[in-house]
Tab-separated table of C-alpha atoms and ligand atoms in Angstrom:
chain	number	residue	atom	x	y	z
V	1	MET	CA	17.260	11.085	32.153
V	2	THR	CA	18.321	11.735	28.557
V	3	GLY	CA	19.232	15.423	28.010
V	4	THR	CA	18.476	17.440	24.874
V	5	ARG	CA	22.135	17.524	23.880
V	6	ALA	CA	22.334	13.747	24.140
V	7	LEU	CA	19.871	13.398	21.250
V	8	SER	CA	21.607	13.500	17.858
V	9	LYS	CA	19.915	15.166	14.881
V	10	PHE	CA	19.223	11.615	13.584
V	11	TRP	CA	17.840	10.696	17.025
V	12	MET	CA	15.080	8.401	15.762
V	13	LEU	CA	17.286	6.557	13.296
V	14	THR	CA	20.052	5.317	15.605
V	15	ASN	CA	20.602	1.725	16.641
V	16	ASP	CA	20.235	2.639	20.338
V	17	PHE	CA	16.786	4.043	19.565
V	18	THR	CA	15.828	0.907	17.625
V	19	GLN	CA	16.793	-1.321	20.542
V	20	ASN	CA	14.958	0.719	23.196
V	21	PRO	CA	12.974	3.695	21.870
V	22	PHE	CA	10.686	4.222	24.851
V	23	PRO	CA	12.848	6.318	27.255
V	24	VAL	CA	13.807	8.672	24.389
V	25	LEU	CA	10.186	8.985	23.261
V	26	GLU	CA	9.065	9.693	26.822
V	27	TYR	CA	11.599	12.539	26.980
V	28	VAL	CA	10.567	13.939	23.582
V	29	ARG	CA	6.850	13.791	24.479
V	30	ARG	CA	7.578	15.886	27.527
V	31	GLU	CA	10.121	18.377	26.180
V	32	SER	CA	9.368	18.883	22.456
V	33	PRO	CA	6.455	16.683	21.401
V	34	VAL	CA	6.612	17.813	17.775
V	35	ARG	CA	10.310	17.567	17.064
V	36	GLU	CA	12.571	17.805	14.019
V	37	LEU	CA	14.580	14.877	12.719
V	38	SER	CA	17.348	15.094	10.084
V	39	MET	CA	17.170	12.590	7.263
V	40	PRO	CA	20.371	10.792	6.241
V	41	GLY	CA	19.977	11.742	2.541
V	42	GLY	CA	19.455	15.440	3.449
V	43	GLY	CA	16.268	17.267	4.366
V	44	ARG	CA	14.264	16.894	7.543
V	45	ALA	CA	11.072	15.413	8.956
V	46	TRP	CA	8.836	16.390	11.883
V	47	VAL	CA	8.016	13.730	14.444
V	48	VAL	CA	4.655	13.845	16.252
V	49	THR	CA	4.812	11.957	19.546
V	50	ARG	CA	1.679	12.751	21.610
V	51	TYR	CA	-1.522	10.733	21.294
V	52	GLU	CA	-3.920	13.666	20.786
V	53	ASP	CA	-1.637	15.406	18.258
V	54	ALA	CA	-1.223	12.116	16.376
V	55	LYS	CA	-4.975	11.597	16.150
V	56	ALA	CA	-5.433	15.178	14.908
V	57	ALA	CA	-2.682	14.648	12.305
V	58	LEU	CA	-4.158	11.356	11.066
V	59	ALA	CA	-7.601	12.960	10.674
V	60	ASP	CA	-6.266	16.050	8.838
V	61	PRO	CA	-6.710	16.033	5.036
V	62	ARG	CA	-3.838	18.567	4.708
V	63	LEU	CA	-1.483	15.735	5.670
V	64	SER	CA	-1.252	13.488	2.629
V	65	ARG	CA	-0.361	9.829	2.216
V	66	ASP	CA	-0.524	10.140	-1.577
V	67	ILE	CA	2.491	8.353	-3.000
V	68	HIS	CA	2.818	10.879	-5.844
V	69	VAL	CA	2.950	13.791	-3.373
V	70	HIS	CA	5.753	11.945	-1.543
V	71	PHE	CA	7.459	11.116	-4.800
V	72	ARG	CA	7.423	14.757	-6.000
V	73	LEU	CA	8.976	15.837	-2.712
V	74	MET	CA	11.705	13.163	-2.973
V	75	SER	CA	12.414	14.255	-6.577
V	76	GLU	CA	12.670	17.935	-5.538
V	77	ARG	CA	14.943	17.109	-2.621
V	78	SER	CA	17.251	14.908	-4.694
V	79	GLY	CA	17.288	17.382	-7.627
V	80	ARG	CA	17.124	14.426	-10.037
V	81	LEU	CA	14.487	13.232	-12.473
V	82	LEU	CA	13.276	10.023	-10.814
V	83	THR	CA	11.096	7.280	-12.301
V	84	PRO	CA	7.603	7.355	-10.750
V	85	PRO	CA	6.272	4.444	-8.666
V	86	ALA	CA	4.999	1.367	-10.524
V	87	GLU	CA	1.248	0.865	-11.054
V	88	GLU	CA	1.157	-1.876	-8.377
V	89	ALA	CA	1.985	0.748	-5.724
V	90	ASN	CA	-0.987	2.919	-6.698
V	91	HIS	CA	-3.241	1.238	-4.150
V	92	LEU	CA	-5.629	2.412	-1.454
V	93	ALA	CA	-2.915	2.853	1.165
V	94	ASN	CA	-1.095	5.232	-1.198
V	95	VAL	CA	-3.869	7.495	-2.457
V	96	GLU	CA	-6.225	10.057	-0.938
V	97	PRO	CA	-9.882	10.940	-1.661
V	98	PRO	CA	-11.546	11.050	-4.070
V	99	ARG	CA	-9.373	8.190	-5.474
V	100	HIS	CA	-9.239	6.426	-2.088
V	101	THR	CA	-13.010	6.342	-1.501
V	102	PRO	CA	-14.168	3.666	-4.009
V	103	LEU	CA	-11.104	1.483	-3.332
V	104	ARG	CA	-11.784	1.605	0.388
V	105	ARG	CA	-15.508	0.972	-0.047
V	106	ALA	CA	-14.773	-2.129	-2.127
V	107	ILE	CA	-12.345	-3.654	0.379
V	108	SER	CA	-14.446	-2.773	3.420
V	109	PHE	CA	-17.379	-4.603	1.883
V	110	ALA	CA	-15.390	-7.702	0.869
V	111	PHE	CA	-12.871	-8.000	3.739
V	112	THR	CA	-15.140	-8.214	6.777
V	113	PRO	CA	-14.354	-9.492	10.300
V	114	ARG	CA	-16.571	-12.460	9.359
V	115	ARG	CA	-14.249	-13.375	6.487
V	116	ALA	CA	-11.275	-13.170	8.856
V	117	GLU	CA	-13.071	-15.336	11.453
V	118	ALA	CA	-13.882	-17.957	8.795
V	119	LEU	CA	-10.145	-18.450	8.262
V	120	ARG	CA	-9.494	-19.489	11.884
V	121	PRO	CA	-9.325	-23.269	11.233
V	122	LYS	CA	-7.007	-22.698	8.270
V	123	VAL	CA	-4.708	-20.390	10.274
V	124	GLU	CA	-4.563	-23.022	13.048
V	125	GLN	CA	-3.589	-25.659	10.501
V	126	ILE	CA	-0.849	-23.446	8.991
V	127	ALA	CA	0.449	-22.561	12.482
V	128	ASP	CA	0.560	-26.241	13.468
V	129	GLU	CA	2.414	-27.225	10.305
V	130	LEU	CA	5.006	-24.496	10.884
V	131	LEU	CA	5.414	-25.633	14.517
V	132	ASP	CA	5.846	-29.259	13.352
V	133	ALA	CA	8.653	-28.103	11.052
V	134	LEU	CA	10.266	-26.122	13.885
V	135	VAL	CA	10.383	-29.149	16.195
V	136	ALA	CA	12.593	-30.882	13.658
V	137	GLY	CA	15.207	-28.051	13.694
V	138	PRO	CA	18.155	-27.625	16.155
V	139	VAL	CA	17.410	-24.374	18.107
V	140	PRO	CA	14.097	-23.155	16.660
V	141	ASP	CA	13.886	-19.474	15.731
V	142	LEU	CA	10.294	-18.275	16.075
V	143	ILE	CA	10.910	-15.316	13.733
V	144	THR	CA	12.160	-17.025	10.566
V	145	GLY	CA	10.301	-20.285	11.178
V	146	TYR	CA	6.975	-18.977	12.471
V	147	ALA	CA	6.242	-15.221	12.713
V	148	ASP	CA	7.533	-14.433	9.200
V	149	PRO	CA	5.843	-17.181	7.129
V	150	LEU	CA	2.498	-17.381	9.001
V	151	PRO	CA	1.054	-14.020	7.769
V	152	VAL	CA	2.364	-14.537	4.223
V	153	ILE	CA	0.684	-17.939	3.892
V	154	THR	CA	-2.499	-16.714	5.621
V	155	ILE	CA	-2.831	-13.717	3.292
V	156	ALA	CA	-2.158	-15.984	0.297
V	157	GLU	CA	-4.966	-18.257	1.543
V	158	LEU	CA	-7.230	-15.238	2.135
V	159	MET	CA	-6.728	-14.170	-1.491
V	160	GLY	CA	-7.337	-17.698	-2.796
V	161	VAL	CA	-3.773	-18.472	-3.890
V	162	PRO	CA	-3.425	-22.260	-4.324
V	163	ALA	CA	-1.140	-24.014	-1.822
V	164	SER	CA	1.185	-25.116	-4.651
V	165	ALA	CA	2.197	-21.438	-5.086
V	166	TRP	CA	2.938	-20.766	-1.380
V	167	PRO	CA	6.722	-21.421	-1.675
V	168	ASP	CA	6.843	-18.840	-4.497
V	169	PHE	CA	4.737	-16.501	-2.413
V	170	LEU	CA	7.229	-16.683	0.439
V	171	ARG	CA	10.064	-15.795	-1.990
V	172	TRP	CA	8.112	-12.958	-3.607
V	173	SER	CA	7.069	-11.555	-0.238
V	174	ALA	CA	10.714	-11.482	0.886
V	175	ALA	CA	11.458	-9.336	-2.201
V	176	LEU	CA	8.508	-7.029	-1.431
V	177	ARG	CA	10.062	-6.409	1.979
V	178	ASN	CA	12.939	-4.501	0.371
V	179	TYR	CA	10.891	-2.662	-2.250
V	180	SER	CA	10.509	1.101	-1.840
V	181	PRO	CA	8.070	2.636	-4.354
V	182	THR	CA	9.392	6.165	-3.712
V	183	ASP	CA	13.129	5.450	-4.081
V	184	GLY	CA	12.883	6.702	-7.657
V	185	SER	CA	14.450	3.665	-9.300
V	186	GLY	CA	10.992	2.771	-10.661
V	187	VAL	CA	12.377	-0.716	-11.138
V	188	LEU	CA	10.417	-3.716	-10.026
V	189	ASP	CA	12.676	-6.480	-8.847
V	190	ALA	CA	12.367	-9.655	-11.016
V	191	ASN	CA	10.626	-11.394	-8.099
V	192	ILE	CA	8.015	-8.657	-7.853
V	193	GLN	CA	7.463	-8.785	-11.603
V	194	GLU	CA	6.835	-12.538	-11.277
V	195	LEU	CA	4.413	-11.868	-8.426
V	196	SER	CA	2.625	-9.243	-10.489
V	197	SER	CA	2.218	-11.588	-13.493
V	198	PHE	CA	1.061	-14.408	-11.232
V	199	MET	CA	-1.556	-12.161	-9.600
V	200	ALA	CA	-2.798	-10.874	-12.969
V	201	GLU	CA	-3.309	-14.479	-14.159
V	202	LEU	CA	-4.966	-15.454	-10.881
V	203	ILE	CA	-7.390	-12.515	-11.159
V	204	ALA	CA	-8.234	-13.482	-14.759
V	205	ARG	CA	-8.892	-17.093	-13.668
V	206	LYS	CA	-11.128	-16.031	-10.773
V	207	GLU	CA	-13.015	-13.745	-13.119
V	208	ARG	CA	-13.891	-16.834	-15.180
V	209	GLU	CA	-14.318	-19.384	-12.389
V	210	GLY	CA	-15.254	-17.425	-9.230
V	211	GLY	CA	-14.443	-18.711	-5.736
V	212	GLU	CA	-15.005	-18.165	-2.010
V	213	ASP	CA	-11.887	-16.032	-1.481
V	214	LEU	CA	-11.325	-12.272	-1.085
V	215	LEU	CA	-10.085	-11.694	-4.652
V	216	SER	CA	-13.188	-13.396	-6.050
V	217	ALA	CA	-15.390	-11.276	-3.767
V	218	LEU	CA	-13.735	-8.114	-5.136
V	219	ILE	CA	-13.965	-9.309	-8.750
V	220	HIS	CA	-17.622	-10.348	-8.532
V	221	ALA	CA	-18.778	-7.399	-6.393
V	222	ALA	CA	-21.998	-5.511	-7.196
V	223	PRO	CA	-21.460	-3.097	-10.140
V	224	GLU	CA	-21.380	0.036	-7.942
V	225	ARG	CA	-18.512	-1.430	-5.908
V	226	ARG	CA	-16.652	-3.159	-8.718
V	227	LEU	CA	-12.972	-2.378	-9.306
V	228	THR	CA	-10.991	-2.756	-12.541
V	229	PRO	CA	-8.555	-5.710	-12.833
V	230	THR	CA	-5.633	-3.241	-12.373
V	231	GLU	CA	-7.220	-1.883	-9.188
V	232	ILE	CA	-7.761	-5.420	-7.883
V	233	LEU	CA	-4.126	-6.240	-8.629
V	234	SER	CA	-2.894	-3.201	-6.704
V	235	THR	CA	-5.339	-3.992	-3.862
V	236	GLY	CA	-3.679	-7.437	-3.665
V	237	PHE	CA	-0.332	-5.662	-3.329
V	238	ALA	CA	-1.806	-3.453	-0.584
V	239	LEU	CA	-2.848	-6.557	1.362
V	240	MET	CA	0.602	-8.091	1.057
V	241	THR	CA	2.657	-4.960	1.727
V	242	GLY	CA	0.254	-3.876	4.475
V	243	GLY	CA	-0.115	-7.264	6.119
V	244	ASN	CA	3.018	-9.388	5.918
V	245	ASP	CA	5.714	-7.478	7.792
V	246	THR	CA	3.323	-5.740	10.174
V	247	THR	CA	1.744	-8.997	11.329
V	248	ALA	CA	5.119	-10.776	11.473
V	249	SER	CA	6.406	-7.969	13.693
V	250	LEU	CA	3.283	-8.209	15.872
V	251	VAL	CA	3.362	-12.014	16.200
V	252	GLY	CA	7.071	-11.999	17.164
V	253	GLY	CA	6.504	-9.116	19.580
V	254	VAL	CA	3.497	-10.693	21.308
V	255	ILE	CA	5.192	-14.079	21.703
V	256	SER	CA	8.334	-12.448	23.068
V	257	ALA	CA	6.243	-10.323	25.484
V	258	LEU	CA	4.483	-13.436	26.800
V	259	LEU	CA	7.754	-15.367	27.086
V	260	THR	CA	9.033	-12.607	29.352
V	261	HIS	CA	5.752	-12.083	31.281
V	262	PRO	CA	4.964	-15.538	32.707
V	263	ALA	CA	2.082	-14.360	34.929
V	264	GLN	CA	0.184	-12.843	31.972
V	265	ARG	CA	0.912	-15.900	29.872
V	266	ALA	CA	-0.483	-18.172	32.598
V	267	GLU	CA	-3.611	-15.987	32.871
V	268	LEU	CA	-4.297	-16.318	29.140
V	269	LEU	CA	-3.704	-20.043	29.070
V	270	ALA	CA	-5.974	-20.578	32.075
V	271	SER	CA	-8.924	-18.847	30.394
V	272	PRO	CA	-8.684	-18.885	26.585
V	273	ALA	CA	-11.683	-16.518	26.286
V	274	ARG	CA	-9.343	-13.778	27.545
V	275	TRP	CA	-7.196	-13.845	24.373
V	276	GLY	CA	-9.658	-11.765	22.370
V	277	LYS	CA	-10.153	-9.222	25.171
V	278	SER	CA	-6.418	-8.911	25.839
V	279	MET	CA	-5.305	-8.514	22.253
V	280	ASP	CA	-5.552	-4.696	22.162
V	281	GLU	CA	-3.438	-4.328	25.279
V	282	LEU	CA	-0.849	-6.723	23.805
V	283	ILE	CA	-0.830	-4.687	20.564
V	284	ARG	CA	-0.517	-1.404	22.474
V	285	TYR	CA	2.346	-2.739	24.555
V	286	VAL	CA	4.232	-4.364	21.662
V	287	SER	CA	3.708	-1.509	19.140
V	288	PRO	CA	4.836	-3.390	16.018
V	289	ILE	CA	5.068	-0.206	13.893
V	290	SER	CA	8.336	1.741	14.292
V	291	ASN	CA	9.003	5.149	12.680
V	292	ALA	CA	5.918	5.175	10.454
V	293	LEU	CA	3.260	6.558	9.802
V	294	GLN	CA	4.376	9.113	7.238
V	295	ARG	CA	2.554	12.043	5.670
V	296	VAL	CA	3.483	15.155	3.622
V	297	THR	CA	1.916	18.544	4.445
V	298	THR	CA	0.122	20.098	1.475
V	299	GLU	CA	-0.405	23.389	3.429
V	300	PRO	CA	1.142	24.797	6.612
V	301	VAL	CA	-0.277	22.833	9.564
V	302	GLU	CA	-0.162	23.574	13.277
V	303	LEU	CA	0.371	20.551	15.488
V	304	GLY	CA	1.048	20.662	19.219
V	305	GLY	CA	1.804	24.390	19.037
V	306	VAL	CA	4.345	24.012	16.196
V	307	THR	CA	3.612	25.259	12.676
V	308	ILE	CA	4.921	22.824	10.098
V	309	PRO	CA	5.394	24.469	6.686
V	310	SER	CA	3.869	23.074	3.499
V	311	GLY	CA	5.810	20.341	1.657
V	312	GLU	CA	7.353	18.713	4.745
V	313	VAL	CA	7.499	15.065	5.820
V	314	VAL	CA	5.627	14.311	9.059
V	315	ILE	CA	6.242	11.079	10.961
V	316	ILE	CA	3.511	10.098	13.399
V	317	SER	CA	5.161	7.934	16.021
V	318	VAL	CA	2.596	5.298	16.897
V	319	MET	CA	5.095	3.719	19.267
V	320	SER	CA	5.200	6.924	21.248
V	321	THR	CA	1.430	7.486	21.292
V	322	ASN	CA	0.912	3.973	22.651
V	323	ARG	CA	2.939	4.863	25.754
V	324	ASP	CA	1.619	8.429	26.186
V	325	GLU	CA	1.022	8.910	29.909
V	326	GLU	CA	-1.759	11.443	29.209
V	327	GLN	CA	-3.727	8.751	27.393
V	328	PHE	CA	-2.630	5.742	29.475
V	329	PRO	CA	-2.079	7.275	32.940
V	330	ASP	CA	-1.703	3.964	34.732
V	331	HIS	CA	1.892	2.785	34.115
V	332	PRO	CA	1.925	2.943	30.304
V	333	ASP	CA	5.168	0.910	30.209
V	334	ARG	CA	3.475	-2.036	31.881
V	335	LEU	CA	1.685	-4.934	30.132
V	336	ASP	CA	-1.624	-4.932	31.996
V	337	LEU	CA	-4.212	-7.319	30.564
V	338	ASP	CA	-6.883	-5.699	32.749
V	339	ARG	CA	-6.180	-2.194	31.437
V	340	HIS	CA	-9.356	-0.204	30.924
V	341	LYS	CA	-9.689	0.795	27.247
V	342	PRO	CA	-6.248	0.235	25.725
V	343	ALA	CA	-7.316	2.386	22.726
V	344	HIS	CA	-3.971	2.251	20.903
V	345	LEU	CA	-3.147	3.756	17.506
V	346	SER	CA	-1.229	0.720	16.208
V	347	PHE	CA	-3.768	0.239	13.404
V	348	GLY	CA	-3.781	3.956	12.557
V	349	PHE	CA	-6.771	6.276	12.710
V	350	GLY	CA	-9.085	7.952	10.197
V	351	ILE	CA	-9.717	7.002	6.602
V	352	HIS	CA	-6.580	4.833	6.289
V	353	TYR	CA	-7.391	2.783	9.428
V	354	CYS	CA	-6.005	-0.717	8.847
V	355	SER	CA	-8.251	-2.862	6.665
V	356	GLY	CA	-6.648	-6.004	8.078
V	357	ALA	CA	-6.970	-5.205	11.787
V	358	HIS	CA	-9.340	-8.067	12.564
V	359	MET	CA	-7.366	-10.551	10.450
V	360	ALA	CA	-4.147	-9.486	12.177
V	361	LYS	CA	-5.703	-10.122	15.593
V	362	VAL	CA	-6.909	-13.571	14.534
V	363	ILE	CA	-3.452	-14.539	13.217
V	364	THR	CA	-1.670	-13.222	16.314
V	365	GLU	CA	-4.006	-14.876	18.778
V	366	ILE	CA	-3.740	-18.243	17.043
V	367	ALA	CA	0.039	-17.990	16.625
V	368	ALA	CA	0.609	-17.315	20.319
V	369	ARG	CA	-2.100	-19.637	21.641
V	370	ARG	CA	-1.051	-22.657	19.547
V	371	LEU	CA	2.599	-22.204	20.513
V	372	PHE	CA	1.868	-22.070	24.249
V	373	GLU	CA	-0.797	-24.783	24.161
V	374	ARG	CA	1.396	-27.215	22.297
V	375	PHE	CA	4.627	-26.368	24.128
V	376	PRO	CA	3.668	-25.373	27.703
V	377	ASP	CA	7.350	-25.341	28.740
V	378	VAL	CA	8.610	-23.233	25.821
V	379	ARG	CA	11.281	-20.772	27.001
V	380	LEU	CA	13.790	-18.347	25.547
V	381	ALA	CA	17.102	-19.931	24.534
V	382	VAL	CA	18.926	-16.629	25.264
V	383	ASP	CA	18.842	-14.013	27.976
V	384	PRO	CA	16.005	-11.489	27.218
V	385	ALA	CA	18.626	-8.702	27.235
V	386	GLU	CA	20.238	-10.340	24.193
V	387	LEU	CA	17.139	-9.992	21.997
V	388	ARG	CA	17.733	-7.464	19.192
V	389	TYR	CA	15.289	-5.521	17.015
V	390	GLN	CA	15.936	-5.096	13.294
V	391	GLN	CA	16.676	-1.576	12.049
V	392	ASN	CA	13.563	-0.883	9.979
V	393	VAL	CA	11.772	2.431	9.423
V	394	VAL	CA	8.295	0.928	9.187
V	395	VAL	CA	8.016	-2.107	11.462
V	396	ARG	CA	9.777	-3.385	14.575
V	397	PRO	CA	10.643	-7.054	14.106
V	398	LEU	CA	13.052	-8.933	16.337
V	399	GLU	CA	16.154	-10.211	14.523
V	400	ALA	CA	15.603	-13.668	16.039
V	401	LEU	CA	13.599	-15.311	18.822
V	402	PRO	CA	15.445	-18.541	19.653
V	403	VAL	CA	13.574	-20.870	22.004
V	404	PHE	CA	13.723	-24.311	23.585
V	405	LEU	CA	10.403	-25.972	22.780
A	1	HEM	C1	-3.673	-9.466	7.756
A	1	HEM	C2	-2.910	-8.447	8.071
A	1	HEM	C3	-3.081	-7.036	7.542
A	1	HEM	C4	-3.606	-6.585	6.365
A	1	HEM	C5	-4.211	-7.411	5.244
A	1	HEM	C6	-3.485	-5.136	6.373
A	1	HEM	C7	-3.897	-4.299	5.353
A	1	HEM	C8	-3.890	-2.929	5.397
A	1	HEM	C9	-4.357	-2.067	4.329
A	1	HEM	C10	-4.913	-2.553	3.003
A	1	HEM	C11	-4.204	-0.788	4.744
A	1	HEM	C12	-4.523	0.466	3.950
A	1	HEM	C13	-5.897	0.963	4.309
A	1	HEM	C14	-6.214	2.287	3.642
A	1	HEM	O1	-5.294	2.998	3.239
A	1	HEM	O2	-7.423	2.623	3.509
A	1	HEM	C15	-3.636	-0.830	6.070
A	1	HEM	C16	-3.343	0.280	6.827
A	1	HEM	C17	-2.682	0.208	8.027
A	1	HEM	N1	-2.302	-0.945	8.701
A	1	HEM	FE1	-2.686	-2.821	8.186
A	1	HEM	N2	-2.896	-4.746	7.551
A	1	HEM	C18	-2.630	-5.869	8.289
A	1	HEM	C19	-2.017	-5.939	9.510
A	1	HEM	C20	-1.577	-4.847	10.217
A	1	HEM	C21	-0.904	-4.888	11.492
A	1	HEM	C22	-0.526	-6.143	12.273
A	1	HEM	C23	-0.657	-3.610	11.855
A	1	HEM	C24	-0.020	-3.124	13.120
A	1	HEM	C25	-0.467	-3.485	14.298
A	1	HEM	C26	-1.170	-2.748	10.805
A	1	HEM	C27	-1.128	-1.376	10.820
A	1	HEM	C28	-1.667	-0.561	9.853
A	1	HEM	C29	-1.647	0.888	9.945
A	1	HEM	C30	-1.031	1.695	11.068
A	1	HEM	C31	-2.288	1.373	8.798
A	1	HEM	C32	-2.547	2.841	8.464
A	1	HEM	C33	-1.347	3.432	7.790
A	1	HEM	C34	-1.428	4.944	7.722
A	1	HEM	O3	-2.443	5.558	8.088
A	1	HEM	O4	-0.412	5.544	7.308
A	1	HEM	N3	-1.709	-3.529	9.820
A	1	HEM	N4	-3.460	-2.146	6.462
């Protein structure tokens, strides 16, 4: 068992934690479920690890996701005058009510499970084309060749971006991956500026011409739900920043889990109707979100018996909640497709609950199903113990997933 003294003050930010966080989180849940963490640049955060505390935190309006609240705290801590986040980052994921309410209403109305379901044939086609390209390579890597591009192209398709712009979209999305709106540089990388101009032109064109896609639905919404062009642009950024890396991390994680759990993989392939029912357990087990979700306290808040002062960063460890033995008493570390109610928090909880949850499930199901249907003998090209996770504070992608197809 890991002892208290074995945990460094940066305990959640070490490479050992990244590679296998679950034993440490199990210890923290038991011994100090709301625990301090030192930040490398100075200052501290509080990590919430138990399921019930996490749900309470995510439902508490005194814990803010507002990007400007975060930004002010970062400015105070650094003691420098930083440039505020760009307009594109002012989207629904980064604001709180009352600003959040109309943005959320607009997207909830336009981005329905039905719209996600309608994309199934297109997602299958994109998945198949990516698999065709992988067959041609030497040792195919399912991260760079499959899990990474599939969500980017699907979200581009969802927004009505023409296929001719997909190569640019892949480049722009790679730049978005490294963009931090609260780092205080205020500078948009040239790639992100190109993306922003492209989106502004696309929105203007859809305003004139209409279309069947999500952007057109937002633009031509009923007057009481209509957003301004700037709000639609930032909503587009929310879809990309919220959907690309998260879904890539989930797709890679689910495929790797099924490559290392042959019995569960066989069960799914034998009865395809089980994919939909098993998806929540796969998402709980894989937990594609790492050290997120982050909030800042705007008043003192008591969580799990600990009073967190005002103006502090709180990290809600979804990874930990998904393995909480109080919530999942029956072997939480096991992938059990028959688990009763795998009510995980991987898509968050409360007003910021993931807008793309249904779309993400569709993409992940198709990605895994098409791979295993087309290549029934697919197997890892390395020992499972050699698989490495990328060091990333938000998501939990594998560095590579090399396979023999
Ligand atoms: C097509 C893919 C996806 C899209 C378009 C998408 C989009 C979004 C958007 C727009 C929000 C902000 C909602 C709001 O603030 O009201 C959000 C929140 C969130 N998404 Fe997604 N998402 C996708 C996939 C995923 C995946 C695969 C995961 C992880 C399993 C995920 C986890 C979350 C979480 C945890 C939040 C809440 C964040 C918080 O409360 O701090 N998303 N998503």
